[in-house]
Amino acid sequence: MSRLFLTLLFSYLIIVNPRPKLPDSKRASDVRATVWPRLQRELNDRGFKGEAPIYIRIFKDQDALEVWKKAGNKYQLFKTYEICYYSGNLGTKTKKGDNKSPEGFYSIEPKQLNPASKYYLAINVGYPNKVEQLKGYTGDAIMIHGHCASIGCYAMTDARIEEIYTLVYKAFEAGQQKINLDIFPFRMDNAHMDFYSHQPYMAFWKTLKPGYEKFEKTHMPVTYYIKGKNYAF
C-alpha cells in the first residue's frame, strides 16, 4: 500500500469523520491560557503526559474529587480537589427536587461541557444514567461547577473548577471520547461498609461496591452492564 494512498485515506477519514467541535467560550479559553501551562508543569513533574486520558471519581463523605491520569496501561492518581458543597448528605438522587446529589457510574462526553454556565464553568455528570432511567429516577442538569453553591450538584470553588474543567477539556482535545465518572458515598472497603451499615441505602450501596473494588484492583475505569435494574460487572 503506497504512502500516497495512506495519506489520501487519512485525509478522507478526517473529512468524513471530523472530531466533534468542543463547546468553548472566551471565559473557558482565557482560563485555559492561564491554568494549562501550570497544570502541564505539574503533570510533567509527576511523570504524566498532558494528552493522556483521565478518569474522575468522587467520595461524598470526604468531600473529595479525584482526577486520575493514564500512565502506561493503568491510571494513577494525579490530584485530589476538595468539594466545596453538595446537598442531601449520603444516598443517591432519585427524583427531581429531592435536593440529593447522585451516586453511581456515569460518563462525560464533550457535549456535556458548559463553558458559559451561570455557575462559572460546568460539567454535566450524566444523571440519570441507564440504570437510573430504568428505575424511573427523575431530574437532570446535575453538574460539577463553580461558585461554591448548589442544590443537587457538586460545587467547587472557581479556582478548583478552572483546573478540573481544563483537564477535562484537554483530554477531549487530545482525542478521548468519553470520561468515566464514578461517584461513591464513601470508600467502599469493609470497614466503611460496616460503619454505614445502619443507613437505609445499604442495599443500593452493595451494588456499587463491586465496581469500586474492580477499579481498586486494576486501576482501570470499569464498564458496567445491567442485570435486572442494577449495576453488574
Short mmCIF file of C-alpha atoms in Angstrom, two decimals:
data_model
loop_
_atom_site.label_atom_id
_atom_site.label_comp_id
_atom_site.label_asym_id
_atom_site.label_seq_id
_atom_site.Cartn_x
_atom_site.Cartn_y
_atom_site.Cartn_z
CA MET A 1 0.00 0.00 0.00
CA SER A 2 1.63 3.27 -1.10
CA ARG A 3 2.37 6.19 1.17
CA LEU A 4 0.29 8.46 -1.11
CA PHE A 5 -2.73 6.16 -0.76
CA LEU A 6 -2.42 6.11 3.05
CA THR A 7 -2.14 9.90 3.14
CA LEU A 8 -5.24 10.30 0.97
CA LEU A 9 -7.15 7.74 3.06
CA PHE A 10 -6.24 9.51 6.29
CA SER A 11 -7.31 12.87 4.85
CA TYR A 12 -10.61 11.34 3.70
CA LEU A 13 -11.33 9.92 7.15
CA ILE A 14 -10.70 13.28 8.77
CA ILE A 15 -13.07 14.99 6.34
CA VAL A 16 -15.80 12.35 6.62
CA ASN A 17 -15.45 11.82 10.37
CA PRO A 18 -14.18 15.11 11.78
CA ARG A 19 -13.56 15.33 15.51
CA PRO A 20 -16.59 16.97 17.15
CA LYS A 21 -16.05 20.62 17.97
CA LEU A 22 -15.69 21.16 21.68
CA PRO A 23 -18.02 23.67 23.35
CA ASP A 24 -16.00 26.75 24.20
CA SER A 25 -16.22 30.36 25.32
CA LYS A 26 -13.87 33.27 25.86
CA ARG A 27 -14.13 32.62 29.58
CA ALA A 28 -13.04 28.99 29.25
CA SER A 29 -10.35 29.89 26.71
CA ASP A 30 -8.90 32.57 28.97
CA VAL A 31 -8.90 30.12 31.87
CA ARG A 32 -7.00 27.52 29.82
CA ALA A 33 -4.42 30.08 28.77
CA THR A 34 -3.66 30.74 32.44
CA VAL A 35 -4.20 27.33 34.02
CA TRP A 36 -2.96 24.81 31.45
CA PRO A 37 0.74 25.81 31.49
CA ARG A 38 0.78 25.35 35.26
CA LEU A 39 -1.03 22.02 35.04
CA GLN A 40 1.37 20.85 32.33
CA ARG A 41 4.31 21.56 34.63
CA GLU A 42 2.65 19.62 37.45
CA LEU A 43 1.87 16.71 35.14
CA ASN A 44 5.41 16.63 33.78
CA ASP A 45 6.88 16.77 37.28
CA ARG A 46 4.76 13.72 38.19
CA GLY A 47 5.70 11.81 35.04
CA PHE A 48 2.32 12.18 33.29
CA LYS A 49 1.72 13.11 29.68
CA GLY A 50 -0.61 16.05 29.22
CA GLU A 51 -2.55 14.34 26.41
CA ALA A 52 -3.13 11.10 28.36
CA PRO A 53 -6.77 10.11 29.14
CA ILE A 54 -8.28 10.94 32.52
CA TYR A 55 -10.72 9.33 34.95
CA ILE A 56 -12.67 11.05 37.74
CA ARG A 57 -14.20 9.75 40.93
CA ILE A 58 -15.94 11.40 43.85
CA PHE A 59 -16.24 10.40 47.51
CA LYS A 60 -19.03 12.26 49.26
CA ASP A 61 -18.06 11.66 52.88
CA GLN A 62 -14.56 13.02 52.22
CA ASP A 63 -15.72 15.96 50.07
CA ALA A 64 -13.14 14.69 47.57
CA LEU A 65 -12.97 14.74 43.78
CA GLU A 66 -10.06 12.74 42.36
CA VAL A 67 -8.57 13.20 38.90
CA TRP A 68 -6.59 10.20 37.64
CA LYS A 69 -4.31 10.16 34.58
CA LYS A 70 -3.44 7.18 32.44
CA ALA A 71 0.21 6.19 32.70
CA GLY A 72 1.18 3.09 30.74
CA ASN A 73 -1.63 0.54 30.94
CA LYS A 74 -3.07 1.80 34.24
CA TYR A 75 -4.40 5.02 35.76
CA GLN A 76 -2.60 6.82 38.57
CA LEU A 77 -3.92 9.50 40.89
CA PHE A 78 -2.87 12.96 39.75
CA LYS A 79 -4.73 15.32 42.05
CA THR A 80 -7.49 15.47 44.66
CA TYR A 81 -9.77 18.51 44.87
CA GLU A 82 -11.91 19.39 47.86
CA ILE A 83 -15.62 19.66 47.03
CA CYS A 84 -16.91 22.98 48.29
CA TYR A 85 -20.54 21.89 48.67
CA TYR A 86 -23.05 19.20 47.74
CA SER A 87 -26.56 18.76 49.11
CA GLY A 88 -28.54 15.93 50.64
CA ASN A 89 -25.78 14.10 52.52
CA LEU A 90 -25.24 10.42 51.66
CA GLY A 91 -27.70 8.49 49.48
CA THR A 92 -28.30 8.92 45.78
CA LYS A 93 -30.66 11.21 43.92
CA THR A 94 -33.92 9.55 42.80
CA LYS A 95 -36.27 12.36 41.82
CA LYS A 96 -36.35 15.95 40.74
CA GLY A 97 -36.49 18.32 43.69
CA ASP A 98 -35.23 15.88 46.33
CA ASN A 99 -32.12 18.07 46.81
CA LYS A 100 -29.88 15.00 46.64
CA SER A 101 -26.64 14.58 44.72
CA PRO A 102 -26.32 11.40 42.63
CA GLU A 103 -24.18 8.34 43.28
CA GLY A 104 -23.29 5.76 40.64
CA PHE A 105 -21.36 5.20 37.43
CA TYR A 106 -21.51 7.95 34.81
CA SER A 107 -19.70 9.10 31.69
CA ILE A 108 -18.88 12.55 30.36
CA GLU A 109 -18.83 13.39 26.65
CA PRO A 110 -17.81 16.71 25.04
CA LYS A 111 -21.43 17.83 24.67
CA GLN A 112 -21.74 17.83 28.47
CA LEU A 113 -19.35 20.76 28.86
CA ASN A 114 -20.88 24.14 29.62
CA PRO A 115 -18.22 26.84 29.21
CA ALA A 116 -20.69 29.68 29.82
CA SER A 117 -22.55 28.45 32.90
CA LYS A 118 -24.11 30.86 35.36
CA TYR A 119 -22.04 28.87 37.83
CA TYR A 120 -18.83 29.90 36.02
CA LEU A 121 -17.79 26.63 34.33
CA ALA A 122 -19.81 23.41 34.46
CA ILE A 123 -19.67 19.74 33.51
CA ASN A 124 -22.87 17.69 33.33
CA VAL A 125 -22.31 14.40 35.18
CA GLY A 126 -24.76 12.44 33.01
CA TYR A 127 -27.57 11.83 35.51
CA PRO A 128 -29.82 9.92 35.03
CA ASN A 129 -27.69 7.12 33.60
CA LYS A 130 -29.12 3.93 32.06
CA VAL A 131 -29.72 2.21 35.41
CA GLU A 132 -31.41 5.30 36.83
CA GLN A 133 -33.60 5.65 33.76
CA LEU A 134 -34.76 2.04 34.15
CA LYS A 135 -35.62 2.78 37.78
CA GLY A 136 -37.65 5.82 36.73
CA TYR A 137 -35.45 8.35 38.50
CA THR A 138 -36.15 11.94 37.51
CA GLY A 139 -34.20 15.18 37.38
CA ASP A 140 -31.47 16.46 35.09
CA ALA A 141 -28.75 19.08 34.68
CA ILE A 142 -26.69 17.75 37.58
CA MET A 143 -23.30 19.40 37.32
CA ILE A 144 -19.82 19.72 38.67
CA HIS A 145 -19.45 23.51 38.63
CA GLY A 146 -18.03 26.60 40.28
CA HIS A 147 -19.29 29.37 42.58
CA CYS A 148 -19.32 27.06 45.64
CA ALA A 149 -23.13 26.92 45.90
CA SER A 150 -25.66 24.41 44.61
CA ILE A 151 -28.69 22.20 45.15
CA GLY A 152 -28.11 18.67 43.88
CA CYS A 153 -24.82 19.39 42.11
CA TYR A 154 -21.17 19.13 43.14
CA ALA A 155 -19.96 22.68 43.64
CA MET A 156 -16.30 23.66 43.60
CA THR A 157 -14.53 26.92 44.20
CA ASP A 158 -13.88 28.77 40.95
CA ALA A 159 -10.14 28.10 41.22
CA ARG A 160 -10.73 24.34 41.51
CA ILE A 161 -13.27 24.10 38.69
CA GLU A 162 -10.83 26.00 36.47
CA GLU A 163 -8.35 23.15 36.83
CA ILE A 164 -10.89 20.30 36.63
CA TYR A 165 -12.64 21.81 33.60
CA THR A 166 -9.32 22.43 31.85
CA LEU A 167 -8.14 18.85 32.46
CA VAL A 168 -11.41 17.51 31.03
CA TYR A 169 -11.29 19.84 28.02
CA LYS A 170 -7.67 18.98 27.24
CA ALA A 171 -8.40 15.25 27.48
CA PHE A 172 -11.18 15.64 24.91
CA GLU A 173 -8.99 17.86 22.75
CA ALA A 174 -6.35 15.11 22.73
CA GLY A 175 -8.91 12.60 21.45
CA GLN A 176 -10.52 10.96 24.49
CA GLN A 177 -14.09 10.08 23.50
CA LYS A 178 -15.65 9.87 26.96
CA ILE A 179 -14.51 10.19 30.56
CA ASN A 180 -15.67 7.78 33.24
CA LEU A 181 -17.01 9.49 36.37
CA ASP A 182 -17.73 7.27 39.38
CA ILE A 183 -19.48 8.78 42.40
CA PHE A 184 -19.40 6.90 45.71
CA PRO A 185 -20.83 7.78 49.12
CA PHE A 186 -17.53 6.71 50.73
CA ARG A 187 -14.56 4.44 50.11
CA MET A 188 -16.32 1.11 49.84
CA ASP A 189 -13.98 -1.09 51.81
CA ASN A 190 -15.31 -3.42 54.50
CA ALA A 191 -14.58 -1.00 57.33
CA HIS A 192 -16.68 1.77 55.78
CA MET A 193 -19.46 -0.63 54.77
CA ASP A 194 -19.68 -1.78 58.40
CA PHE A 195 -19.60 1.79 59.71
CA TYR A 196 -22.50 2.84 57.47
CA SER A 197 -24.43 -0.44 57.72
CA HIS A 198 -27.29 1.23 59.63
CA GLN A 199 -28.05 3.55 56.71
CA PRO A 200 -31.21 2.83 54.66
CA TYR A 201 -29.22 2.99 51.40
CA MET A 202 -27.08 -0.09 52.09
CA ALA A 203 -28.84 -2.37 49.58
CA PHE A 204 -28.07 0.13 46.82
CA TRP A 205 -24.53 0.72 48.00
CA LYS A 206 -23.81 -3.01 47.79
CA THR A 207 -24.46 -2.76 44.03
CA LEU A 208 -21.74 -0.08 43.76
CA LYS A 209 -19.14 -1.96 45.78
CA PRO A 210 -18.05 -4.46 43.04
CA GLY A 211 -17.31 -1.58 40.66
CA TYR A 212 -15.29 0.20 43.34
CA GLU A 213 -13.35 -2.98 44.12
CA LYS A 214 -12.65 -3.71 40.46
CA PHE A 215 -11.05 -0.31 39.94
CA GLU A 216 -9.06 -0.65 43.15
CA LYS A 217 -7.68 -3.94 41.84
CA THR A 218 -6.98 -2.96 38.22
CA HIS A 219 -6.69 0.86 38.24
CA MET A 220 -8.70 0.82 35.02
CA PRO A 221 -12.13 2.50 34.77
CA VAL A 222 -14.93 -0.06 34.89
CA THR A 223 -17.69 -0.72 32.40
CA TYR A 224 -20.97 -1.91 33.85
CA TYR A 225 -23.81 -3.85 32.33
CA ILE A 226 -27.36 -4.02 33.63
CA LYS A 227 -28.74 -7.02 35.50
CA GLY A 228 -32.39 -6.52 36.32
CA LYS A 229 -32.31 -2.84 37.19
CA ASN A 230 -28.93 -2.81 38.88
CA TYR A 231 -25.25 -2.42 38.04
CA ALA A 232 -23.31 -5.57 37.27
CA PHE A 233 -19.63 -6.01 36.37
#
